[in-house]
Short mmCIF file of C-alpha atoms (C1' of nucleotides) in Angstrom, two decimals:
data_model
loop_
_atom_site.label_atom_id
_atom_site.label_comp_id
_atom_site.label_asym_id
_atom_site.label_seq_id
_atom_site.Cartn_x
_atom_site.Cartn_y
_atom_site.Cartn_z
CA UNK A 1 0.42 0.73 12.84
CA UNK A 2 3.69 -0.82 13.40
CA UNK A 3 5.90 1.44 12.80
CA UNK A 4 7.45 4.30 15.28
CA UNK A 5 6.65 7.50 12.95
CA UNK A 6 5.75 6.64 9.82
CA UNK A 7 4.59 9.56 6.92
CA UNK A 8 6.20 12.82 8.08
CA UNK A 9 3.29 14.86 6.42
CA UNK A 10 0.44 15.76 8.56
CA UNK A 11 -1.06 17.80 6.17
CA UNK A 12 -1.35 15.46 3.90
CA UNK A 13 -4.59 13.07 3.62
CA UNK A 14 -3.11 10.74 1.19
CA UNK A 15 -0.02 10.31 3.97
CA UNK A 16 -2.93 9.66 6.54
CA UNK A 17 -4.75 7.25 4.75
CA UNK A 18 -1.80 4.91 3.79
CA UNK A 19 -0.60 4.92 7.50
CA UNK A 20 -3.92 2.93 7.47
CA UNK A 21 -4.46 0.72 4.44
CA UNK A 22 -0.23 1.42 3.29
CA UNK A 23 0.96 -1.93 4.35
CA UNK A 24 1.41 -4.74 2.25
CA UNK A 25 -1.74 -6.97 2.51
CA UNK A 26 -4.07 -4.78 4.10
CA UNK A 27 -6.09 -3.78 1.28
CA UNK A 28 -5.99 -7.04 -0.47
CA UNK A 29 -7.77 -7.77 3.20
CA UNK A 30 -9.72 -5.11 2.23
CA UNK A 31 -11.10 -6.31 -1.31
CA UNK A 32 -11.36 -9.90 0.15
CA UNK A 33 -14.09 -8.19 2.94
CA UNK A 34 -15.88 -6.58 -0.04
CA UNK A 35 -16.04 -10.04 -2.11
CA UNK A 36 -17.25 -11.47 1.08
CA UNK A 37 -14.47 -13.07 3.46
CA UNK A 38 -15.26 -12.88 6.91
CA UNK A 39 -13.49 -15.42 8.52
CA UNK A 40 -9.46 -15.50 9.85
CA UNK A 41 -8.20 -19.45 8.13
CA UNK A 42 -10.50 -17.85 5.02
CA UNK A 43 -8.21 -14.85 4.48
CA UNK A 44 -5.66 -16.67 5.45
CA UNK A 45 -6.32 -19.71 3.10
CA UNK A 46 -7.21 -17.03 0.04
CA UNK A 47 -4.50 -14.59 0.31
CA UNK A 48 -1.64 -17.21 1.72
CA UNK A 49 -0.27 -14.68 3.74
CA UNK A 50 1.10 -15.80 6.83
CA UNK A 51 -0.93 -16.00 10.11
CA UNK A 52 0.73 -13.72 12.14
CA UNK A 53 1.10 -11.06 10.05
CA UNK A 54 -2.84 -11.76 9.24
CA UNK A 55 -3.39 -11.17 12.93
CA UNK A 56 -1.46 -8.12 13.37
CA UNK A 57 -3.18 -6.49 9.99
CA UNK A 58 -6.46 -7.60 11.18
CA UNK A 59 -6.38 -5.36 14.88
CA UNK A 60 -4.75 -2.43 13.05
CA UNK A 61 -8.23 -2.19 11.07
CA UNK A 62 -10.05 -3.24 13.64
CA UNK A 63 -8.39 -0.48 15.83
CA UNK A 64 -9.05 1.99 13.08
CA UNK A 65 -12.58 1.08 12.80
CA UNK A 66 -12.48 -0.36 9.22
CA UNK A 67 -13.76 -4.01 10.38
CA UNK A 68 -15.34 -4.88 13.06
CA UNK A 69 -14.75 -8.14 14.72
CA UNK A 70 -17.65 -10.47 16.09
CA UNK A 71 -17.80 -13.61 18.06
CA UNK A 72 -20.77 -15.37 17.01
CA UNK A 73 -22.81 -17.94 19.00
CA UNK A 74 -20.91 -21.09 18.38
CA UNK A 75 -17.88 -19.14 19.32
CA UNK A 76 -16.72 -18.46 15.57
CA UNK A 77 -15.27 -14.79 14.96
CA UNK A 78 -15.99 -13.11 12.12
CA UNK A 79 -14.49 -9.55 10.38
CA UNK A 80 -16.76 -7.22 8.57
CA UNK A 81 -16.50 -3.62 7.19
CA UNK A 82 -17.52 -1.06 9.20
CA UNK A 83 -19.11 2.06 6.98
CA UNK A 84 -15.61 3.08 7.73
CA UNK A 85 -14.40 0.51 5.82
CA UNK A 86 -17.05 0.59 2.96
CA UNK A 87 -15.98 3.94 2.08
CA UNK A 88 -13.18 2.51 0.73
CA UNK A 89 -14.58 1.17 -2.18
CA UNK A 90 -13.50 3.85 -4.66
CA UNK A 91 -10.13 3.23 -3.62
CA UNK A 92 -10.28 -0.32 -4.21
CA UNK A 93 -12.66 0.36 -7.49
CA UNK A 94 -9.52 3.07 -8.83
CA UNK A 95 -6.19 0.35 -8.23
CA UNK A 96 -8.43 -2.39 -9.91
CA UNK A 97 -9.02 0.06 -13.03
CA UNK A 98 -5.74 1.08 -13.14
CA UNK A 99 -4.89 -2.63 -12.73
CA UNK A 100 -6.96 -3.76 -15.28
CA UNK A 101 -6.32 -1.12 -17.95
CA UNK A 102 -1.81 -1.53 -17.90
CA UNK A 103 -1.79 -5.36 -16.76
CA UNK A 104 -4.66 -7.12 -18.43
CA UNK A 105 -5.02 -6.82 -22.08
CA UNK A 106 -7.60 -8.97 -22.69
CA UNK A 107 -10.05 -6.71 -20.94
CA UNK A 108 -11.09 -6.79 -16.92
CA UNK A 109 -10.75 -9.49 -14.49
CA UNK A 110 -13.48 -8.60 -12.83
CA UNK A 111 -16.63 -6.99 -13.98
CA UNK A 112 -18.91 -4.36 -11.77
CA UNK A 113 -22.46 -4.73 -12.38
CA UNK A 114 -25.71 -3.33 -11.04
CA UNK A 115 -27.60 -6.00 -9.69
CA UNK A 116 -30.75 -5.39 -9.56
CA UNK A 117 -30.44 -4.28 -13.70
CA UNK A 118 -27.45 -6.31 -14.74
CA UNK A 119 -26.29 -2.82 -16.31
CA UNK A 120 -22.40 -2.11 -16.03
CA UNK A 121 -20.71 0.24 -13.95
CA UNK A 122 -18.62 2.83 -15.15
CA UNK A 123 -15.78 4.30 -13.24
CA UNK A 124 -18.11 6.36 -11.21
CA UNK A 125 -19.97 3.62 -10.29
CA UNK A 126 -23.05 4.74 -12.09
CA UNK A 127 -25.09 2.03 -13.25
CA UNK A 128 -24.97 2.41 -17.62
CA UNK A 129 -28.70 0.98 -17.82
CA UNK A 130 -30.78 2.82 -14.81
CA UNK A 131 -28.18 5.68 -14.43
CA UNK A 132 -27.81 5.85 -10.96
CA UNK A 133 -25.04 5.39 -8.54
CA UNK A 134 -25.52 2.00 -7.27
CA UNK A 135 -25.25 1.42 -3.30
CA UNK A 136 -22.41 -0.98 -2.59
CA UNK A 137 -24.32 -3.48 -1.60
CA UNK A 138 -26.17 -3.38 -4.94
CA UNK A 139 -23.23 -3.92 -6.26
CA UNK A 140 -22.57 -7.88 -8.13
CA UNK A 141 -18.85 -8.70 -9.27
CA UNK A 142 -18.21 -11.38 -11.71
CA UNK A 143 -15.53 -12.38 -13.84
CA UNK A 144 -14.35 -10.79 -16.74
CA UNK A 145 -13.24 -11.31 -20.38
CA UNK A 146 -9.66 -10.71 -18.69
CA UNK A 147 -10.44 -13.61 -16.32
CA UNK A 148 -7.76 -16.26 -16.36
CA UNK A 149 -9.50 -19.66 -14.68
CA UNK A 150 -5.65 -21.41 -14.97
CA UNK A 151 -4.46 -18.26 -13.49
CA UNK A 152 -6.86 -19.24 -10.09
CA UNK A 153 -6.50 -21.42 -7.17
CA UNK A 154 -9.38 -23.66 -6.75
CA UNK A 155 -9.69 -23.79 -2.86
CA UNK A 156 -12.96 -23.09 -1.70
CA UNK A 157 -12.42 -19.67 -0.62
CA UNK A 158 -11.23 -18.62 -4.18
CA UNK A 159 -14.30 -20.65 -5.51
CA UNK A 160 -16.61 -18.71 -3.88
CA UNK A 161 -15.21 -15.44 -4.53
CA UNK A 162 -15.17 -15.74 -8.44
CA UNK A 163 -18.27 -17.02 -8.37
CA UNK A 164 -20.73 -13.90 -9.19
CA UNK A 165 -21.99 -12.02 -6.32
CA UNK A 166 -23.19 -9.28 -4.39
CA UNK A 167 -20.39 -7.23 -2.53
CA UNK A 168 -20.28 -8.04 1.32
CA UNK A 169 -22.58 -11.22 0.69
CA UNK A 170 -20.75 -13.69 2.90
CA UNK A 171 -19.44 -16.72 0.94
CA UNK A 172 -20.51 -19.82 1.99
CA UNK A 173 -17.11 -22.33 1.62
CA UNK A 174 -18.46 -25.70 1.95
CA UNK A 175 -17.25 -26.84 4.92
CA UNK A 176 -19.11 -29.60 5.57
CA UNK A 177 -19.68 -32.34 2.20
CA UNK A 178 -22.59 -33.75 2.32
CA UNK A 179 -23.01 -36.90 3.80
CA UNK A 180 -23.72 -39.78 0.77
CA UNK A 181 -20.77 -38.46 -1.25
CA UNK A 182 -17.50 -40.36 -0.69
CA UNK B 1 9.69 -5.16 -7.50
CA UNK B 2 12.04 -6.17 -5.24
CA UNK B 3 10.07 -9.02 -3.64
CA UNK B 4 10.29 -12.29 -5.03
CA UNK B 5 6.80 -13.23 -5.55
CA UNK B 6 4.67 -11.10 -4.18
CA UNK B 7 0.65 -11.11 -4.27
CA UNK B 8 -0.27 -14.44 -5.13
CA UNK B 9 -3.47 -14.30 -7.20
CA UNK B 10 -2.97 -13.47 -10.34
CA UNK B 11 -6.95 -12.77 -11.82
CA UNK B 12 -6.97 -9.70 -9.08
CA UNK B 13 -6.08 -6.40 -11.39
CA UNK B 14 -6.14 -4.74 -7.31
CA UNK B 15 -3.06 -7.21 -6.65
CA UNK B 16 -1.10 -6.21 -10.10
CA UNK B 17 -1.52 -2.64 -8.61
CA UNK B 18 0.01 -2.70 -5.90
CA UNK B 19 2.80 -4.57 -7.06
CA UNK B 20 3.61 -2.10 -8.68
CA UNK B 21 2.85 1.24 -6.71
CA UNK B 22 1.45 -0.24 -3.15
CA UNK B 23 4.84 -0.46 -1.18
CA UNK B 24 6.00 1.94 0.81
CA UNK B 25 6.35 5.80 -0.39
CA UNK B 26 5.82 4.89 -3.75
CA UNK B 27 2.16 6.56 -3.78
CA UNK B 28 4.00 9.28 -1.91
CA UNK B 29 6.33 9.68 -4.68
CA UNK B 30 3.50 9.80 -6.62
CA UNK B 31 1.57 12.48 -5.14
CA UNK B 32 4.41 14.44 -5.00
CA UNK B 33 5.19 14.16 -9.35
CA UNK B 34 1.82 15.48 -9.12
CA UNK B 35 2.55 18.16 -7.25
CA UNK B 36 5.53 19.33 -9.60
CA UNK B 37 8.30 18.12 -7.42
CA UNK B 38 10.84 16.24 -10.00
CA UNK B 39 13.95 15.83 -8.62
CA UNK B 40 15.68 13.51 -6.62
CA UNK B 41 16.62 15.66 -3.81
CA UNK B 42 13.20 17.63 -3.82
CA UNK B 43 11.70 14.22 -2.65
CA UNK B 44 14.11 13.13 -0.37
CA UNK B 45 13.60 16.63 1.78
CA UNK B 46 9.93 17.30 1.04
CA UNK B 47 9.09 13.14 2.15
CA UNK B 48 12.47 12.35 4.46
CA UNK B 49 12.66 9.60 2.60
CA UNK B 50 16.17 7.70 2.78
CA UNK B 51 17.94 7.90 -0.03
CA UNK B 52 18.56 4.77 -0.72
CA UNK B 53 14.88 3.87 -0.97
CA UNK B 54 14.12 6.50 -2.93
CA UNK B 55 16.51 5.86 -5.43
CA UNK B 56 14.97 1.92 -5.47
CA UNK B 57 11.23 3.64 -5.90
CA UNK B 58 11.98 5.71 -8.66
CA UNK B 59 13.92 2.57 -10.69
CA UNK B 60 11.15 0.51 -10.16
CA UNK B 61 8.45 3.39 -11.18
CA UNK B 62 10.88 4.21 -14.03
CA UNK B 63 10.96 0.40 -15.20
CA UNK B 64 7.12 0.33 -14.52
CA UNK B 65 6.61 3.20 -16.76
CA UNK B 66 4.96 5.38 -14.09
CA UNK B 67 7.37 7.82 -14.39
CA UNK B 68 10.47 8.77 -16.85
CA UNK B 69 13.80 10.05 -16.14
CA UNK B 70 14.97 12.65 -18.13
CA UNK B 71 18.68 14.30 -17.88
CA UNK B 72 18.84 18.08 -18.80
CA UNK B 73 21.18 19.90 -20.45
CA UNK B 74 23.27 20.83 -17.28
CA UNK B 75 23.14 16.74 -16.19
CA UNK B 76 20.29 17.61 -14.05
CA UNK B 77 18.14 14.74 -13.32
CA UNK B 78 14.14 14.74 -14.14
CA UNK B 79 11.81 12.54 -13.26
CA UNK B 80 8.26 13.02 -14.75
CA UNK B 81 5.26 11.48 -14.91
CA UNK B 82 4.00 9.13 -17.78
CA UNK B 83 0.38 8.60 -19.18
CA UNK B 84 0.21 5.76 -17.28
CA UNK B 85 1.17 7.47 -14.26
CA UNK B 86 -0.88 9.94 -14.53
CA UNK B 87 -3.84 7.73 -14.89
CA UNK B 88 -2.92 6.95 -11.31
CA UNK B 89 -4.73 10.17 -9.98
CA UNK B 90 -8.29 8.43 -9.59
CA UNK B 91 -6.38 6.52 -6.92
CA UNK B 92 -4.18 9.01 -4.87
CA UNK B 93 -8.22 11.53 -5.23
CA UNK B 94 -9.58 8.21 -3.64
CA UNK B 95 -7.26 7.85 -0.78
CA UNK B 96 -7.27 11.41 -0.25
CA UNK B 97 -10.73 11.28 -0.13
CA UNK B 98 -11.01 8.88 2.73
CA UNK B 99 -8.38 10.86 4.65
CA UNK B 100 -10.05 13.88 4.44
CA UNK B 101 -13.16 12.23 5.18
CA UNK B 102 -12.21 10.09 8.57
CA UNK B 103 -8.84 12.26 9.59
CA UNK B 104 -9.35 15.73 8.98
CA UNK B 105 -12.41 16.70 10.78
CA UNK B 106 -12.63 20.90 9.79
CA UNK B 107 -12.61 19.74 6.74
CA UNK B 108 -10.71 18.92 3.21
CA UNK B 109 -6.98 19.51 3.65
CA UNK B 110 -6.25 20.41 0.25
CA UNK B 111 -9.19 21.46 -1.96
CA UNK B 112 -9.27 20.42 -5.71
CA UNK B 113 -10.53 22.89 -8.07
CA UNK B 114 -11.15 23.67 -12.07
CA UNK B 115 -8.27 26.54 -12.64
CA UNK B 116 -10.23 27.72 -15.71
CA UNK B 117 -13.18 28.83 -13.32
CA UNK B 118 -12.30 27.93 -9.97
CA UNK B 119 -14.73 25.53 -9.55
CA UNK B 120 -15.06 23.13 -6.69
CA UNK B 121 -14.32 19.63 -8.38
CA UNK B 122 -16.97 16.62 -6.91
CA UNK B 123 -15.42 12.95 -6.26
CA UNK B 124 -15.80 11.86 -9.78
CA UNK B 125 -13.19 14.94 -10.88
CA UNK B 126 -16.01 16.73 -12.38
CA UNK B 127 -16.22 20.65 -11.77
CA UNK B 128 -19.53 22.15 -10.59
CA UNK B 129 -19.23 25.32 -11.92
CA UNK B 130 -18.81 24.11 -15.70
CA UNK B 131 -19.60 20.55 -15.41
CA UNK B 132 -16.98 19.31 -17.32
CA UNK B 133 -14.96 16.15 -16.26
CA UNK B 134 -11.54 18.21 -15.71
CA UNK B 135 -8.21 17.31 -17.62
CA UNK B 136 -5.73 16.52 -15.13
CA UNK B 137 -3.42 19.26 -16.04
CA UNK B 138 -5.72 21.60 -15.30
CA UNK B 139 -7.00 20.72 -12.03
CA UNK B 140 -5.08 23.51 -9.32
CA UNK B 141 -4.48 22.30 -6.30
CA UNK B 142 -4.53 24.21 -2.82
CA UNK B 143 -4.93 24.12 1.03
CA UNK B 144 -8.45 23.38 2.49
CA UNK B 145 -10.31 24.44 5.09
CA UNK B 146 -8.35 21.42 7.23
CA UNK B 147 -4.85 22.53 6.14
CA UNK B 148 -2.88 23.44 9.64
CA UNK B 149 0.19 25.54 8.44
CA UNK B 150 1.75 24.27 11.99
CA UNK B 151 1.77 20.83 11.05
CA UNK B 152 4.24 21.72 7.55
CA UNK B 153 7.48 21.43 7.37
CA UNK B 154 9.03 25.18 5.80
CA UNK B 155 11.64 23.94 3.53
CA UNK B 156 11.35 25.28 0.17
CA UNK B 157 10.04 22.20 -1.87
CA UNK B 158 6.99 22.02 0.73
CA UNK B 159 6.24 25.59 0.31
CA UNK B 160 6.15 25.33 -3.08
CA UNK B 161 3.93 22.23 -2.35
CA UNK B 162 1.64 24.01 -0.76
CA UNK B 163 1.20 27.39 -3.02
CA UNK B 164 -1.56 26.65 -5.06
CA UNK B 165 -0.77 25.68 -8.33
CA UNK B 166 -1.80 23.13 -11.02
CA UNK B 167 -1.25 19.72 -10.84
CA UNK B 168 2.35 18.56 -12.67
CA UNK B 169 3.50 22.12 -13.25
CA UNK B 170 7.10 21.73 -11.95
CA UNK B 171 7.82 23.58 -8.58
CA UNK B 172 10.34 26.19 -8.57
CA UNK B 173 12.10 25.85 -5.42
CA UNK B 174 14.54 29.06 -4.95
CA UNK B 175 17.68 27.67 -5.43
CA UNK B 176 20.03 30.13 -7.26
CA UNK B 177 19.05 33.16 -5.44
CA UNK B 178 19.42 36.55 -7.76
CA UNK B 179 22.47 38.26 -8.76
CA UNK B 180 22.54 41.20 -6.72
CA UNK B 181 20.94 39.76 -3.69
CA UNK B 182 23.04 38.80 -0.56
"C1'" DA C 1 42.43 23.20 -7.15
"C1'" DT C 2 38.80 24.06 -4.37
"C1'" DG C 3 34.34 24.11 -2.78
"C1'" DG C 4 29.47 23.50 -3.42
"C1'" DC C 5 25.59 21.12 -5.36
"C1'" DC C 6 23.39 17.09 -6.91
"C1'" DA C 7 22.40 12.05 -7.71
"C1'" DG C 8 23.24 8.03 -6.12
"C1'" DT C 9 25.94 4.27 -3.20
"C1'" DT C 10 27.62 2.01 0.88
"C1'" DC C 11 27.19 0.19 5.40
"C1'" DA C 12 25.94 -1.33 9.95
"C1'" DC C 13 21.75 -1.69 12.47
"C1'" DT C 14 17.19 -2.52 13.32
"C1'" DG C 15 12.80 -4.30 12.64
"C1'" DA C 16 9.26 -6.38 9.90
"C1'" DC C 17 7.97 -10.44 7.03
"C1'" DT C 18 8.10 -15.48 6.19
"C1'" DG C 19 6.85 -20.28 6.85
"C1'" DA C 20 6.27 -23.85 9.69
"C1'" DA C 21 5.18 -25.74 13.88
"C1'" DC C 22 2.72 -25.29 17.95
"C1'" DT C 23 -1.20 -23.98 21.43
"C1'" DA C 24 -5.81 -23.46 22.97
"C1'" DG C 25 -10.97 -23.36 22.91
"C1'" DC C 26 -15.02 -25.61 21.24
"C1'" DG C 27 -18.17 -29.22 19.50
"C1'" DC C 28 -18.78 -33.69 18.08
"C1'" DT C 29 -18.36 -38.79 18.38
"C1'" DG C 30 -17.54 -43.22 20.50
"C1'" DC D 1 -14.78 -38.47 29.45
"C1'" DA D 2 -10.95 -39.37 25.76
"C1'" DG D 3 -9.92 -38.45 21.33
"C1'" DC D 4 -10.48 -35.97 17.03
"C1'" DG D 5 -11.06 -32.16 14.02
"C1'" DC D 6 -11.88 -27.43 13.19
"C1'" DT D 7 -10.78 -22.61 14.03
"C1'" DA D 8 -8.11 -18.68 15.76
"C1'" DG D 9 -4.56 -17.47 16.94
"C1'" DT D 10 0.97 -17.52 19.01
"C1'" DT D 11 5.84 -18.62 18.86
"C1'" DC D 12 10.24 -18.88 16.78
"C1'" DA D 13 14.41 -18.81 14.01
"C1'" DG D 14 15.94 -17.13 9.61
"C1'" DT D 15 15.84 -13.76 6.13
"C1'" DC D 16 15.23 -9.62 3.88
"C1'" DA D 17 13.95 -4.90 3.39
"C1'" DG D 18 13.95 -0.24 5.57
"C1'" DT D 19 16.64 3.34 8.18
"C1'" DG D 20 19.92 7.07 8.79
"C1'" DA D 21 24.22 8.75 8.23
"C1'" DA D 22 28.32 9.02 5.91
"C1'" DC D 23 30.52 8.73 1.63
"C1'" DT D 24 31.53 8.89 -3.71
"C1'" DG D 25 31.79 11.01 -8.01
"C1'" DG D 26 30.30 14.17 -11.77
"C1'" DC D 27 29.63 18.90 -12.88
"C1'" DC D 28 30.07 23.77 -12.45
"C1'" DA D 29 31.74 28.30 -10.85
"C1'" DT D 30 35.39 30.68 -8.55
#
DNA sequence: ATGGCCAGTTCACTGACTGAACTAGCGCTG
DNA sequence: CAGCGCTAGTTCAGTCAGTGAACTGGCCAT
């Protein structure tokens, strides 16, 4: 972390945890790992927050073990949650309820579904339909009767990400058109 | 919020969250209205906070409706938590959580229980003696196993912090000593 | 009136965030 | 190999928020 000495209480886990994920943008980083963002100009594009401070937000969790970063073959680097970093799901899962319950009257932006049944998560993240508690990766996200398409950007990065999913799936921006097409 | 405009997508209910409690302190001021601690000064000493950010904290949590300000009799100053506010403990259990889990290896540094039987609450806030999901008000809070009584501060409003206790009972920091005494 | 307590303000300083432009490595294409 | 585009960063000047300490002003008891 940037700062000198942040949170004066050691005793407190709360204190400890924000000294990780506290700073602005971080865990918006965060959610856009779950929905499937690996790439730096993607969470850059997505979020618009500005490169450097990007950078700097990406080594502090890469330093703390919450992504990990990869060079792949063609020399591409890509960030991806670490267990670590999975774990912090619930968090995530508890600011979007409490989002979605005082800011969106027309119901959730996003809903949590199991995807192997299609049943809904509740706040536990207990599948409704099967009953049990559904492995993040299980996990599909789609949009919800809250959902606002005018409120979205339509870059590819956004695109992708309200288009329903598994968590952690990579999105797959099109990059490349294909060739025929004008 | 003080920032002009802040998060920029406006379908994520994570984003409305922390506009609204995910700068700086503000989760710490939280916590701490959990804890009892309600006045201004209590959570400047107990977080060495600066004043002058505290006071911008509590206006915006005040506005926000996280927390209302109530002036006693005497022209004391209150602030309390709201409903809405209080709805915020899924997220400071969550965070707390992951602290606990990835900073505090001996273990939990404050335990959560059911004051009615004692029991050990799980993740989801349900106890395990009684198996009921646990009102709020009576969840008591105290030091775990990972709690380090050399890493608190001894001022008055930590100690009542850290005296087990239920969650938004007001602390009673010794202020007007008895008659008699000294 | 005097002094203490409390809530909140003021102020100079520092440091982080912002946005835009720039650099550097790599693969492709001509 | 030159030139181009894509990606992952870095640099930089300007701005704005956080920091810490001192100060104000209301209220109460002496």
């Amino acid at each position: 972390m940037t700062l000198p000495s942040t949170y004066a209480d050691r005793n407190c886990s709360l204190a400890r945890a924000l000294e990780v994920v506290g700073e602005r943008w971080t865990l918006l980083i965060v959610r856009d790992a779950f929905f499937g963002v690996r790439r730096f100009g993607d969470f850059a594009t997505q979020l618009r927050i500005p490169r450097a401070v990007l950078t700097n937000r990406l080594k502090s969790l890469v330093q703390e073990g919450v992504l990990i970063r990869d060079e792949d073959a063609a020399g591409g680097v890509e960030y991806r949650l670490t267990a670590k970093g999975i774990e912090l799901w619930p968090v995530v899962r508890a600011l979007m309820n409490w989002g979605d319950a005082f800011y969106s009257p027309s119901g959730v932006k996003r809903a949590v579904r199991h995807d192997q049944d299609g049943g809904l998560l509740d706040h536990e993240g207990r599948c409704q339909d099967c009953g049990s508690v559904v492995p993040i990766p299980e996990i599909r996200i789609e949009r919800g009767p809250g959902f606002d398409p005018a409120d979205s950007e339509s870059d590819p990065v956004s695109d992708a990400i309200n288009t329903p999913r598994r968590l952690l799936e990579p999105i797959m921006a099109v990059r490349t058109p294909p060739a025929g097409q004008g």
